[in-house]
Short mmCIF file of C-alpha atoms in Angstrom, two decimals:
data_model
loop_
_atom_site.label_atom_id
_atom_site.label_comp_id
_atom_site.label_asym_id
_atom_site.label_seq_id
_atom_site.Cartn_x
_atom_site.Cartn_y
_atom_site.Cartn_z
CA UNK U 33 -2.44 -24.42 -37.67
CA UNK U 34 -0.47 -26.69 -35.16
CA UNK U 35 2.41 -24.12 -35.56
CA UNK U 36 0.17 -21.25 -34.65
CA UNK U 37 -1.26 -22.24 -31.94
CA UNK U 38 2.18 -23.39 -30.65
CA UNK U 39 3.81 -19.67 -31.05
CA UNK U 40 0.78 -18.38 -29.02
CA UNK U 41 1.71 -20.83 -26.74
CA UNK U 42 5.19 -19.62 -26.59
CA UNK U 43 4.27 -16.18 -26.56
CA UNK U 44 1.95 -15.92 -23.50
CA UNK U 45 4.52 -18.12 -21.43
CA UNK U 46 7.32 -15.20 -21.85
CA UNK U 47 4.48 -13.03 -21.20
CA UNK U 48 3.82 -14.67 -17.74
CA UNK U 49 7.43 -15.42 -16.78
CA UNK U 50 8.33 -11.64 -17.84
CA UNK U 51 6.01 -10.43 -15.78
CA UNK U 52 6.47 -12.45 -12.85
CA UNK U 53 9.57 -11.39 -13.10
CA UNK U 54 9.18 -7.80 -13.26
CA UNK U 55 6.90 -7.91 -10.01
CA UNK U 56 9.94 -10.34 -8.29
CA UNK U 57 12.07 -7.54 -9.22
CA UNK U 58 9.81 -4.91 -7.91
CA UNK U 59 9.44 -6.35 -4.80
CA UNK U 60 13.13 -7.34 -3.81
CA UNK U 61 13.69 -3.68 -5.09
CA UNK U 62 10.77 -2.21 -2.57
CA UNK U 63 12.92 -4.63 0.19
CA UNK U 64 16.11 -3.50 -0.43
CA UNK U 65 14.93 0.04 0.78
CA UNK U 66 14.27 0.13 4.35
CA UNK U 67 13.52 3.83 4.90
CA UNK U 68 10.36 2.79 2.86
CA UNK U 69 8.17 5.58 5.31
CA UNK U 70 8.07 8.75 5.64
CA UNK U 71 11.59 9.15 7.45
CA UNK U 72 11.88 11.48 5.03
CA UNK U 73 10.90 14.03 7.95
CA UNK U 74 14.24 14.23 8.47
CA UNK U 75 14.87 17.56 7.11
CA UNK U 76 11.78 18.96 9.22
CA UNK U 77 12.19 17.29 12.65
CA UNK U 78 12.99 19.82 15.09
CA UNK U 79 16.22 18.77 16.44
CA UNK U 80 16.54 19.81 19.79
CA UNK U 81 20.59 21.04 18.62
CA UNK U 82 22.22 22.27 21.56
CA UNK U 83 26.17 23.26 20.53
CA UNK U 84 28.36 20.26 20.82
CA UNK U 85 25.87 17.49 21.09
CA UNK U 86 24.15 15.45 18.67
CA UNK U 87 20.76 16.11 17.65
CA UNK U 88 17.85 14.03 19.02
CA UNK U 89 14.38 13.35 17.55
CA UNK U 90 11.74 12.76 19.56
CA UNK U 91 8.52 11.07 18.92
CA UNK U 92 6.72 14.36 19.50
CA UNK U 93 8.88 15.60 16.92
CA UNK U 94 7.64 13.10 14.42
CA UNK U 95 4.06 14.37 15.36
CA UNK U 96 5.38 17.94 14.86
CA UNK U 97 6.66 17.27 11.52
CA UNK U 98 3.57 15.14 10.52
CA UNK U 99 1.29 18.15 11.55
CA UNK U 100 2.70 20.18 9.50
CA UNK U 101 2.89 17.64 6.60
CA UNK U 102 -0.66 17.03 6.56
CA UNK U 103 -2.62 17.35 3.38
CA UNK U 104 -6.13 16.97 4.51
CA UNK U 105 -8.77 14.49 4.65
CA UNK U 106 -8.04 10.78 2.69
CA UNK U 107 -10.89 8.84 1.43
CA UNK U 108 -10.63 6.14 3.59
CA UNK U 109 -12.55 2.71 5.31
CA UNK U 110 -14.56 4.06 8.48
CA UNK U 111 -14.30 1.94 11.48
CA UNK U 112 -17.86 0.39 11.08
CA UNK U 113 -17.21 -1.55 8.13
CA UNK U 114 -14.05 -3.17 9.49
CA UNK U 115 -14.37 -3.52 13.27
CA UNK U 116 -17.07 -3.84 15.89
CA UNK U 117 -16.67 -2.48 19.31
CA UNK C 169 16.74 -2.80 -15.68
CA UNK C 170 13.04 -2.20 -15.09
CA UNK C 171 13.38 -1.72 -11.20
CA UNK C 172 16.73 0.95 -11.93
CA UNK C 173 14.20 2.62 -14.27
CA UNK C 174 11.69 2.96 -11.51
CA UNK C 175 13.95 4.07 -8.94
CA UNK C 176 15.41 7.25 -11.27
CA UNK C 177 11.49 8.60 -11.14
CA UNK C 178 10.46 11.02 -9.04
CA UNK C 179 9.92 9.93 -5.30
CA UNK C 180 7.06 11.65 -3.75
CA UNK C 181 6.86 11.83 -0.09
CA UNK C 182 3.42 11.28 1.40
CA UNK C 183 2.45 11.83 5.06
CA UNK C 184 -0.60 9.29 6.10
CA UNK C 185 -3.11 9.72 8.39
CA UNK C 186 -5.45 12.03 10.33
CA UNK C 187 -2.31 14.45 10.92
CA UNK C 188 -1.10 12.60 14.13
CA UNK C 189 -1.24 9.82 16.07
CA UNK C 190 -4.67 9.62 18.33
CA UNK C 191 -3.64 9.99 22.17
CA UNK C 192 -3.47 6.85 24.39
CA UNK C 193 -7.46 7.83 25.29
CA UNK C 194 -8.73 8.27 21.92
CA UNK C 195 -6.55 4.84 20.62
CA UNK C 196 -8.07 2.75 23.08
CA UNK C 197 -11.62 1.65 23.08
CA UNK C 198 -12.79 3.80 25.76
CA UNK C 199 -14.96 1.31 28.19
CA UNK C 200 -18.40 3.02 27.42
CA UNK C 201 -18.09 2.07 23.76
CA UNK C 202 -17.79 -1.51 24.07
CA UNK C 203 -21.28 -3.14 22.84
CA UNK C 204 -21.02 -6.11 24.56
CA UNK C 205 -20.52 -7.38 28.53
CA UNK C 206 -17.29 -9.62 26.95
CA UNK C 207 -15.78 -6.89 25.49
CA UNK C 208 -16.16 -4.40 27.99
CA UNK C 209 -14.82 -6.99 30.86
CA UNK C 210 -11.63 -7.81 28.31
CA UNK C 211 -11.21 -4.57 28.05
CA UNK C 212 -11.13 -3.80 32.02
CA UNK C 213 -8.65 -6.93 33.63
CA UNK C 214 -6.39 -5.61 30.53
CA UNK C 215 -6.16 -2.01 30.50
CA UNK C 216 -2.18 -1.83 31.42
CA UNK C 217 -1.73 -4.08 29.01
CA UNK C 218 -3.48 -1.76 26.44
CA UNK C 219 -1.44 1.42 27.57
CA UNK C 220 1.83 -0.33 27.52
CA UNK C 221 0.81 -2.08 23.68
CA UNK C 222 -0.04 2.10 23.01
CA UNK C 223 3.23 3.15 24.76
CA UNK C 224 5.43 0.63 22.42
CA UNK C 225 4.26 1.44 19.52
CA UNK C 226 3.72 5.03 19.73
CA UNK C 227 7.41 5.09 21.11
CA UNK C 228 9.09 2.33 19.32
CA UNK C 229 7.61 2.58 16.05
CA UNK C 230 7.61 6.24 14.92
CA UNK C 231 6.42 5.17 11.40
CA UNK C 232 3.20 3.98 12.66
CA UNK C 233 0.30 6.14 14.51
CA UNK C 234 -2.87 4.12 16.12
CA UNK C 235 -5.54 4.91 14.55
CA UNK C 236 -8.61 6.24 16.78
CA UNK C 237 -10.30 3.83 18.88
CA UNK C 238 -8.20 0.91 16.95
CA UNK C 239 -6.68 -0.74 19.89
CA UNK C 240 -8.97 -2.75 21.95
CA UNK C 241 -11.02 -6.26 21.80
CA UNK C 242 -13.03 -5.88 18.61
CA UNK C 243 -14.79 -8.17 16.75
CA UNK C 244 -14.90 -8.22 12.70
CA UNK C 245 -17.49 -6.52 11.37
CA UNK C 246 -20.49 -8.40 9.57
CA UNK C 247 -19.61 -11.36 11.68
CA UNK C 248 -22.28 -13.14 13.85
CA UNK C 249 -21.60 -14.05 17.36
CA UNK C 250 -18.90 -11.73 20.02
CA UNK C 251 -15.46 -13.32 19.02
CA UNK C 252 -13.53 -11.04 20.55
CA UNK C 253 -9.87 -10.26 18.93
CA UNK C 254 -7.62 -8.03 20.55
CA UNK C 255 -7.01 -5.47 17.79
CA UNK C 256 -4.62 -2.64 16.69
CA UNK C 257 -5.57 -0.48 13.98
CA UNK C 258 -2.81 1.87 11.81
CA UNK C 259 -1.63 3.85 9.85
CA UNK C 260 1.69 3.29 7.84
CA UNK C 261 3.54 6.38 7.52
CA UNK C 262 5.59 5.70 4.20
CA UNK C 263 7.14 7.24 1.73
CA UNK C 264 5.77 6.37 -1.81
CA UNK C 265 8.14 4.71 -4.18
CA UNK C 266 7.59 4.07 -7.91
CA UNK C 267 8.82 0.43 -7.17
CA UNK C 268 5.96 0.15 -4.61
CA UNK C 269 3.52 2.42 -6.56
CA UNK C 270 4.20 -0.37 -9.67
CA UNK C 271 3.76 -3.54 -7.69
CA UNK C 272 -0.16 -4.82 -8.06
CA UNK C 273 -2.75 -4.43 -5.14
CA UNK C 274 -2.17 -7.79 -3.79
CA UNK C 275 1.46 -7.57 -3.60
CA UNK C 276 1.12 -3.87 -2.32
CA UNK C 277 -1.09 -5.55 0.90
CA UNK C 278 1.83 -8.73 1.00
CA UNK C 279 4.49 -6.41 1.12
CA UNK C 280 2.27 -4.13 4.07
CA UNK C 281 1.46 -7.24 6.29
CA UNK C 282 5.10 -8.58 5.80
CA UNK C 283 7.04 -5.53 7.28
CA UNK C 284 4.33 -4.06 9.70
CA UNK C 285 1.61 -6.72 10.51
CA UNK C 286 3.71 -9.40 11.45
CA UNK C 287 5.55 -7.17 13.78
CA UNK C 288 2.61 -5.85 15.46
CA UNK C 289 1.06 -9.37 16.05
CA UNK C 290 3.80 -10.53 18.05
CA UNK C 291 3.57 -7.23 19.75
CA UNK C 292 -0.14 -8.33 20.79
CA UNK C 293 0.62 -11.86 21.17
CA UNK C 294 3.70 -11.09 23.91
CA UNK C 295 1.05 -10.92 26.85
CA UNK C 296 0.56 -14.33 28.13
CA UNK C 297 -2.29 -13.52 30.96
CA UNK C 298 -3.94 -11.89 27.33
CA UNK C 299 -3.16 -15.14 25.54
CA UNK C 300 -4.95 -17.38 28.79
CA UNK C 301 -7.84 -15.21 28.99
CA UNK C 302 -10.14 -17.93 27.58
CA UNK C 303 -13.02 -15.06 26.54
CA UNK C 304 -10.50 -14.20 24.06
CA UNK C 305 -10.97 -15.71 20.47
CA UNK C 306 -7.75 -13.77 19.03
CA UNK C 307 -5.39 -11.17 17.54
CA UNK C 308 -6.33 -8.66 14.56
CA UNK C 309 -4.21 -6.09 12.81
CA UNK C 310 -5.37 -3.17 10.60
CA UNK C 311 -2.83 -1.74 8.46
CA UNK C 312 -4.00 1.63 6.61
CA UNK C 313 -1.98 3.29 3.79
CA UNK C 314 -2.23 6.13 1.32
CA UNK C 315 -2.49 4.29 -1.79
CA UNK C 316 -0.26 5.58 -4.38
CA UNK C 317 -1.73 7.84 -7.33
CA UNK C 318 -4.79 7.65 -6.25
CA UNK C 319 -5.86 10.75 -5.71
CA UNK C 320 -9.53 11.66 -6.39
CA UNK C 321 -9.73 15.41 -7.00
CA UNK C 322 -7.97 17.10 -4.23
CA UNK C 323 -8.43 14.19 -1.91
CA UNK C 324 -5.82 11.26 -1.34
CA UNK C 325 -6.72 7.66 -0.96
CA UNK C 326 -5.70 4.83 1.34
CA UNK C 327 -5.65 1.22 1.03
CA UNK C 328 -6.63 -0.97 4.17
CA UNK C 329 -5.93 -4.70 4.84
CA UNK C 330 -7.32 -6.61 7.95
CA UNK C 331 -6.40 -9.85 9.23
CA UNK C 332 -8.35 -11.26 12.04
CA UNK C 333 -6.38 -14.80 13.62
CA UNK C 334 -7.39 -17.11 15.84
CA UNK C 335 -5.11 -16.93 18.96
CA UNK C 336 -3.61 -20.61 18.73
CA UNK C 337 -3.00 -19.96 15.02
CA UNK C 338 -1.27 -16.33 15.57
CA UNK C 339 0.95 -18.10 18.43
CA UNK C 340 1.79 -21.46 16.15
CA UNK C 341 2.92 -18.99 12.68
CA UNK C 342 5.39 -16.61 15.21
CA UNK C 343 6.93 -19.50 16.91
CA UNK C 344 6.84 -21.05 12.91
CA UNK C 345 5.31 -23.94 13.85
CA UNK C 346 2.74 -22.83 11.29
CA UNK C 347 3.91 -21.76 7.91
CA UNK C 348 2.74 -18.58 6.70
CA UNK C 349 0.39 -20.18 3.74
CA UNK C 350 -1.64 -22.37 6.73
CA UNK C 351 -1.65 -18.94 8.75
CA UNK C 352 -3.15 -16.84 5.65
CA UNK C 353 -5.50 -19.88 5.39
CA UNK C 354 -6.83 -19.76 8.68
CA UNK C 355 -7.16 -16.35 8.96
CA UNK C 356 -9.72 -14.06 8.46
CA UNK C 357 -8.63 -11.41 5.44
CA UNK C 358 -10.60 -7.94 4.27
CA UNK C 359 -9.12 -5.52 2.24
CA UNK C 360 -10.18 -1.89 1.21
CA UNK C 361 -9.82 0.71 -1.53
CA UNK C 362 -10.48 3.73 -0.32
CA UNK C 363 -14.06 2.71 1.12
CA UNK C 364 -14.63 0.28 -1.50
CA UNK C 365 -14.34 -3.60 -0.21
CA UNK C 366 -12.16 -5.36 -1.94
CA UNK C 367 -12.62 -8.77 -0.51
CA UNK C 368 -9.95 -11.56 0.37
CA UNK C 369 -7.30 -11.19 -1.37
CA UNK C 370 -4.29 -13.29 -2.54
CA UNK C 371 -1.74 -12.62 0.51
CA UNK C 372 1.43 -13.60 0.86
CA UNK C 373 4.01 -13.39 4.33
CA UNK C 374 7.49 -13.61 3.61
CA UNK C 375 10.56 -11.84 6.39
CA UNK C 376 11.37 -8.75 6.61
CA UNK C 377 12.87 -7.39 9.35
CA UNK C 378 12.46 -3.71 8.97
CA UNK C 379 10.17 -3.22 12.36
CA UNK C 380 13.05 -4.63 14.62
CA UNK C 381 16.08 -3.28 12.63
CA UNK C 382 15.41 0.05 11.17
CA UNK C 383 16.51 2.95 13.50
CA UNK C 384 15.30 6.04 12.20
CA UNK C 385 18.26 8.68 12.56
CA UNK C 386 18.89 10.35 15.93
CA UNK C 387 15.53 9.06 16.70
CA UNK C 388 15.21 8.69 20.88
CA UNK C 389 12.04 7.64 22.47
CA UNK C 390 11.12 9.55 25.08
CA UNK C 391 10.17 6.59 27.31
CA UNK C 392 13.43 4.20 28.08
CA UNK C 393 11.93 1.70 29.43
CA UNK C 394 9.77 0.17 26.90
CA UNK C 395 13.02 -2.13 25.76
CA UNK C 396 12.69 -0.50 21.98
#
């Protein structure tokens, strides 16, 4: 009995250190990536390319590409239940 | 090994929000809205301090759009009285990774708040004549996301955390006289699924730097002289 209950022990403390660690990991993971948003516009941005100089993105660019990104409506918090005015 | 795992799935890339960032006159509280004398006069002696809080981030932070009518001196909903906070409300533009998609709800806010909400409350805090105003109780950010694989039928979901502060304890935690646990403590925390009140949950603060050292490619503001 007393050596039951001390492998259950044992087996849900690896169970919580595992998976503290696996949500450590995930998180320094998440961290090391810094273009964690949607930089991944790249590719649509307009650059304004003239011949010979580098390209510049703009923030109306951003909007651009984000306009054209957009997937509809997202089920979302409305204002009331957060803020008052 | 179970982070490399992650990282070899697919990435999807997911644009947030209401297609674009609201204009300057649809982020800020528009006068006429305000529901209380106190607000409304906050709202008037600071009005270039609004535009130029609008102008910064809109310019220096391309990731993040202001939400309409979510910068101005709100008050939390469901809360008695007219504290008034001076408030910014947005939305995270990110890209969805499986390592962020895996981490649980709590750590999802954490990691939110970490990178963009500490960031924007020093951006509110910087004004002192703001800070003086004694009318002002003190500094909120609302940080909206799409949550990942969430998706209910052809619609997408976000994920919302709000942290109301008191002004003295926003100003003690940036100049780390506070540590992060007293801040999350003393502040006021609500956090959303979808439309679905979650409650406080379990935050957590720790640094990252992303906000003031992440330079998206090529990216040039159009303004110069907001010291991005």
């Amino acid at each position: 009995m007393r050596t039951w209950i001390a492998r259950a022990l044992l087996l849900g403390g690896i169970m919580v250190v595992s998976s503290a660690c696996a949500s450590s990991d995930e998180v320094a993971e998440w961290r090391k990536h810094p273009t964690h948003f949607a930089s991944g516009g790249h590719a649509m941005f307009s650059f304004r390319n003239t011949e010979g100089s580098p390209p510049r993105v703009r923030r109306s660019d951003v909007e651009r590409a984000r306009t054209e990104q957009w997937w509809g409506r997202v089920i979302t918090v409305s204002p009331g239940q957060i803020i008052q005015e | 090994m179970v982070s490399r795992s992650l990282l070899i799935g697919i990435i999807l890339l997911a644009l947030v929000g209401g297609a674009r960032a609201a204009p300057p006159e649809e982020a800020i509280i528009a006068l006429e809205k305000y529901t209380t004398q106190k607000g409304k006069a906050l709202a008037t002696a600071f009005a270039a301090q609004l535009r130029q809080i609008y102008d910064r981030v809109y310019h220096c932070r391309p990731w993040l759009d202001v939400h309409k009518g979510g910068l101005g001196f709100s008050r939390p909903a469901g809360v008695p009285g007219d504290d008034r906070f001076l408030n910014i409300w947005v939305w995270v533009d990110q890209q969805i990774t499986p390592e962020f998609a895996a981490l649980p709800v709590a750590r999802r806010h954490s990691a939110m708040f970490s990178r963009h909400g500490v960031d924007l409350l020093r951006q509110l805090a910087a004004d002192a004549s703001i800070f003086a105003d004694a009318t002002l109780t003190g500094y909120s950010v609302i940080l909206t996301w799409l949550k990942p694989d969430a998706k209910v039928g052809t619609q997408e979901k976000s994920e919302t955390l709000g942290v109301f502060a008191d002004k003295a304890s926003v100003k003690a935690f940036l100049a780390r006289r506070m540590s992060a646990k007293e801040f999350i403590d003393a502040a006021t925390i609500v956090a959303f699924d979808g439309k679905d009140g979650l409650g406080r949950i379990p935050l957590e603060i720790w640094e990252d730097d992303f906000a003031t050292t992440f330079k998206l490619k090529d990216y040039e503001p159009e303004k110069k002289n907001l010291g991005c």
